Amino acid sequence: HLTGDIHAITAANNLLAAQIDARMFHEATQSDEALYRRLVPSEKGERIFSKIQLARLKKLGIEKTNPGQLSPEEIKMFVRLDIDPDTIIWQRVIDTNDRFLRKITIGQSPSEKGQTRETHFDISVASEIMAILALTTSLKDMRERLGKIVVASDRSGNPVTADDLGVSGALTVLMKDAINPNLMQTLEGTPVFVHAGP
């Protein structure tokens, strides 16, 4: 297990993969209003957009900051990522070379309401998150890089990112300790810094 960095990468990578499928499931099974209530819940009678949601609104060209002021069309734009399943490039990862996971079908449980698709596993060190860990200069830089990960395209051909899914903060929390290098020693007893992956 060495430093634990690869475990963190695997967890972050698979959280993002799970969020893609969860978002597609909820969009396929809920109305715009129901999605909006879940994405922007009322707390003590008041709805407030989070920073990442305000950034999504800005990306969509919506300047409103009060959740109660969005039109039905703006709500639809906000809550629907409309991911094209054929364009998903983000795969789950595992730190084992298992040839039988190179092509799998997910979503076969009755609770998934027919939302099945073919996908596959990659090896953990091939994750883009590994590259981000190796290149990042700070926690803030890491969050920005994680947020820009493109996971798929929508049905209009626009890129869908981790920020669009609202998951970059959670990814950063999983990776926050991995950003620090690890002091280890070689078999000969020489001190060595080990960081990121192979």
GROMACS .gro file of C-alpha atoms in nm:
model
  198
    1HIS     CA    1   0.000   0.000   0.000
    2LEU     CA    2   0.307   0.221   0.028
    3THR     CA    3   0.200   0.583   0.094
    4GLY     CA    4  -0.176   0.552   0.055
    5ASP     CA    5  -0.178   0.802  -0.233
    6ILE     CA    6  -0.309   0.544  -0.480
    7HIS     CA    7  -0.595   0.460  -0.241
    8ALA     CA    8  -0.689   0.828  -0.234
    9ILE     CA    9  -0.674   0.849  -0.613
   10THR     CA   10  -0.890   0.538  -0.648
   11ALA     CA   11  -1.150   0.674  -0.404
   12ALA     CA   12  -1.163   1.017  -0.571
   13ASN     CA   13  -1.175   0.872  -0.921
   14ASN     CA   14  -1.457   0.632  -0.834
   15LEU     CA   15  -1.653   0.901  -0.650
   16LEU     CA   16  -1.655   1.103  -0.971
   17ALA     CA   17  -1.760   0.797  -1.174
   18ALA     CA   18  -2.041   0.725  -0.928
   19GLN     CA   19  -2.159   1.086  -0.945
   20ILE     CA   20  -2.185   1.067  -1.325
   21ASP     CA   21  -2.415   0.765  -1.308
   22ALA     CA   22  -2.613   0.900  -1.013
   23ARG     CA   23  -2.674   1.229  -1.193
   24MET     CA   24  -2.786   1.052  -1.512
   25PHE     CA   25  -3.018   0.832  -1.304
   26HIS     CA   26  -3.179   1.125  -1.122
   27GLU     CA   27  -3.219   1.327  -1.440
   28ALA     CA   28  -3.391   1.029  -1.607
   29THR     CA   29  -3.631   0.966  -1.319
   30GLN     CA   30  -3.719   1.311  -1.178
   31SER     CA   31  -3.885   1.632  -1.290
   32ASP     CA   32  -3.695   1.960  -1.318
   33GLU     CA   33  -3.868   2.088  -1.004
   34ALA     CA   34  -3.777   1.779  -0.800
   35LEU     CA   35  -3.413   1.802  -0.911
   36TYR     CA   36  -3.404   2.172  -0.826
   37ARG     CA   37  -3.544   2.108  -0.477
   38ARG     CA   38  -3.270   1.850  -0.416
   39LEU     CA   39  -2.985   2.053  -0.564
   40VAL     CA   40  -3.087   2.376  -0.388
   41PRO     CA   41  -3.270   2.264  -0.074
   42SER     CA   42  -3.457   2.505   0.149
   43GLU     CA   43  -3.288   2.551   0.486
   44LYS     CA   44  -3.492   2.733   0.749
   45GLY     CA   45  -3.725   2.852   0.474
   46GLU     CA   46  -3.446   2.993   0.257
   47ARG     CA   47  -3.265   2.865  -0.052
   48ILE     CA   48  -2.906   2.971  -0.121
   49PHE     CA   49  -2.681   2.878  -0.413
   50SER     CA   50  -2.340   2.739  -0.319
   51LYS     CA   51  -2.024   2.886  -0.476
   52ILE     CA   52  -1.995   2.598  -0.721
   53GLN     CA   53  -2.361   2.643  -0.821
   54LEU     CA   54  -2.306   3.015  -0.878
   55ALA     CA   55  -2.013   2.926  -1.103
   56ARG     CA   56  -2.237   2.689  -1.301
   57LEU     CA   57  -2.500   2.961  -1.340
   58LYS     CA   58  -2.233   3.199  -1.469
   59LYS     CA   59  -2.112   2.934  -1.716
   60LEU     CA   60  -2.470   2.904  -1.841
   61GLY     CA   61  -2.495   3.283  -1.882
   62ILE     CA   62  -2.747   3.319  -1.597
   63GLU     CA   63  -2.666   3.625  -1.384
   64LYS     CA   64  -2.933   3.569  -1.116
   65THR     CA   65  -2.811   3.478  -0.766
   66ASN     CA   66  -3.148   3.432  -0.592
   67PRO     CA   67  -3.277   3.073  -0.636
   68GLY     CA   68  -3.637   3.200  -0.626
   69GLN     CA   69  -3.586   3.419  -0.934
   70LEU     CA   70  -3.495   3.153  -1.192
   71SER     CA   71  -3.747   3.096  -1.469
   72PRO     CA   72  -3.860   2.740  -1.552
   73GLU     CA   73  -3.627   2.745  -1.856
   74GLU     CA   74  -3.332   2.859  -1.643
   75ILE     CA   75  -3.409   2.591  -1.383
   76LYS     CA   76  -3.407   2.329  -1.658
   77MET     CA   77  -3.070   2.454  -1.789
   78PHE     CA   78  -2.931   2.450  -1.435
   79VAL     CA   79  -3.050   2.104  -1.324
   80ARG     CA   80  -3.007   1.909  -1.650
   81LEU     CA   81  -2.655   1.819  -1.754
   82ASP     CA   82  -2.809   1.597  -2.024
   83ILE     CA   83  -2.502   1.372  -2.041
   84ASP     CA   84  -2.474   1.164  -2.358
   85PRO     CA   85  -2.385   0.814  -2.227
   86ASP     CA   86  -2.197   0.733  -2.548
   87THR     CA   87  -1.949   1.014  -2.476
   88ILE     CA   88  -1.853   0.923  -2.118
   89ILE     CA   89  -1.474   0.904  -2.101
   90TRP     CA   90  -1.441   0.879  -1.722
   91GLN     CA   91  -1.406   0.519  -1.605
   92ARG     CA   92  -1.387   0.355  -1.267
   93VAL     CA   93  -1.042   0.242  -1.153
   94ILE     CA   94  -0.892  -0.035  -0.941
   95ASP     CA   95  -0.530  -0.091  -0.843
   96THR     CA   96  -0.528  -0.442  -0.986
   97ASN     CA   97  -0.477  -0.551  -1.345
   98ASP     CA   98  -0.798  -0.757  -1.378
   99ARG     CA   99  -0.865  -0.841  -1.742
  100PHE     CA  100  -1.227  -0.941  -1.670
  101LEU     CA  101  -1.310  -0.583  -1.568
  102ARG     CA  102  -1.203  -0.445  -1.906
  103LYS     CA  103  -1.567  -0.443  -2.016
  104ILE     CA  104  -1.863  -0.459  -1.778
  105THR     CA  105  -2.231  -0.365  -1.766
  106ILE     CA  106  -2.350  -0.148  -1.477
  107GLY     CA  107  -2.697  -0.060  -1.352
  108GLN     CA  108  -2.850  -0.407  -1.372
  109SER     CA  109  -3.026  -0.389  -1.034
  110PRO     CA  110  -3.405  -0.337  -1.050
  111SER     CA  111  -3.355  -0.027  -0.833
  112GLU     CA  112  -3.164   0.136  -1.120
  113LYS     CA  113  -3.485   0.138  -1.329
  114GLY     CA  114  -3.324   0.021  -1.653
  115GLN     CA  115  -3.040   0.275  -1.646
  116THR     CA  116  -2.777   0.028  -1.769
  117ARG     CA  117  -2.467   0.100  -1.974
  118GLU     CA  118  -2.142  -0.066  -2.072
  119THR     CA  119  -1.821   0.063  -1.919
  120HIS     CA  120  -1.487  -0.067  -1.795
  121PHE     CA  121  -1.224  -0.031  -1.526
  122ASP     CA  122  -0.881   0.123  -1.576
  123ILE     CA  123  -0.584   0.076  -1.345
  124SER     CA  124  -0.568   0.344  -1.074
  125VAL     CA  125  -0.236   0.496  -1.178
  126ALA     CA  126  -0.383   0.570  -1.523
  127SER     CA  127  -0.637   0.808  -1.368
  128GLU     CA  128  -0.620   1.174  -1.465
  129ILE     CA  129  -0.631   1.241  -1.092
  130MET     CA  130  -0.285   1.081  -1.066
  131ALA     CA  131  -0.152   1.332  -1.319
  132ILE     CA  132  -0.323   1.617  -1.134
  133LEU     CA  133  -0.165   1.505  -0.806
  134ALA     CA  134   0.180   1.500  -0.965
  135LEU     CA  135   0.144   1.844  -1.129
  136THR     CA  136  -0.048   2.042  -0.868
  137THR     CA  137   0.120   2.327  -0.681
  138SER     CA  138  -0.126   2.379  -0.393
  139LEU     CA  139  -0.460   2.265  -0.254
  140LYS     CA  140  -0.634   2.555  -0.433
  141ASP     CA  141  -0.463   2.463  -0.760
  142MET     CA  142  -0.564   2.100  -0.710
  143ARG     CA  143  -0.930   2.192  -0.661
  144GLU     CA  144  -0.926   2.404  -0.976
  145ARG     CA  145  -0.763   2.126  -1.178
  146LEU     CA  146  -1.005   1.863  -1.043
  147GLY     CA  147  -1.299   2.088  -1.128
  148LYS     CA  148  -1.185   2.115  -1.491
  149ILE     CA  149  -1.179   1.738  -1.551
  150VAL     CA  150  -1.397   1.667  -1.855
  151VAL     CA  151  -1.595   1.347  -1.799
  152ALA     CA  152  -1.831   1.345  -2.099
  153SER     CA  153  -2.024   1.564  -2.340
  154ASP     CA  154  -2.387   1.664  -2.322
  155ARG     CA  155  -2.624   1.583  -2.607
  156SER     CA  156  -2.539   1.918  -2.767
  157GLY     CA  157  -2.167   1.839  -2.771
  158ASN     CA  158  -2.064   2.066  -2.482
  159PRO     CA  159  -1.809   1.930  -2.230
  160VAL     CA  160  -1.937   1.820  -1.888
  161THR     CA  161  -1.687   1.874  -1.605
  162ALA     CA  162  -1.646   1.768  -1.243
  163ASP     CA  163  -1.751   2.122  -1.146
  164ASP     CA  164  -2.073   2.080  -1.346
  165LEU     CA  165  -2.141   1.770  -1.136
  166GLY     CA  166  -2.066   1.969  -0.819
  167VAL     CA  167  -1.812   1.718  -0.694
  168SER     CA  168  -1.473   1.896  -0.710
  169GLY     CA  169  -1.482   1.994  -0.342
  170ALA     CA  170  -1.541   1.635  -0.232
  171LEU     CA  171  -1.262   1.515  -0.462
  172THR     CA  172  -1.027   1.768  -0.304
  173VAL     CA  173  -1.114   1.647   0.047
  174LEU     CA  174  -1.027   1.290  -0.054
  175MET     CA  175  -0.696   1.409  -0.205
  176LYS     CA  176  -0.593   1.666   0.059
  177ASP     CA  177  -0.343   1.441   0.237
  178ALA     CA  178  -0.203   1.288  -0.081
  179ILE     CA  179  -0.079   1.631  -0.193
  180ASN     CA  180   0.202   1.614   0.066
  181PRO     CA  181   0.517   1.418  -0.024
  182ASN     CA  182   0.608   1.119   0.191
  183LEU     CA  183   0.948   1.071   0.354
  184MET     CA  184   1.053   0.709   0.316
  185GLN     CA  185   1.381   0.521   0.292
  186THR     CA  186   1.537   0.296   0.035
  187LEU     CA  187   1.643  -0.062   0.114
  188GLU     CA  188   1.991   0.081   0.177
  189GLY     CA  189   1.851   0.327   0.435
  190THR     CA  190   1.881   0.641   0.221
  191PRO     CA  191   1.604   0.899   0.285
  192VAL     CA  192   1.381   0.957  -0.017
  193PHE     CA  193   1.071   1.162  -0.092
  194VAL     CA  194   0.794   0.959  -0.262
  195HIS     CA  195   0.510   1.149  -0.422
  196ALA     CA  196   0.224   1.060  -0.656
  197GLY     CA  197   0.263   0.745  -0.863
  198PRO     CA  198   0.504   0.558  -1.088
   0.00000   0.00000   0.00000
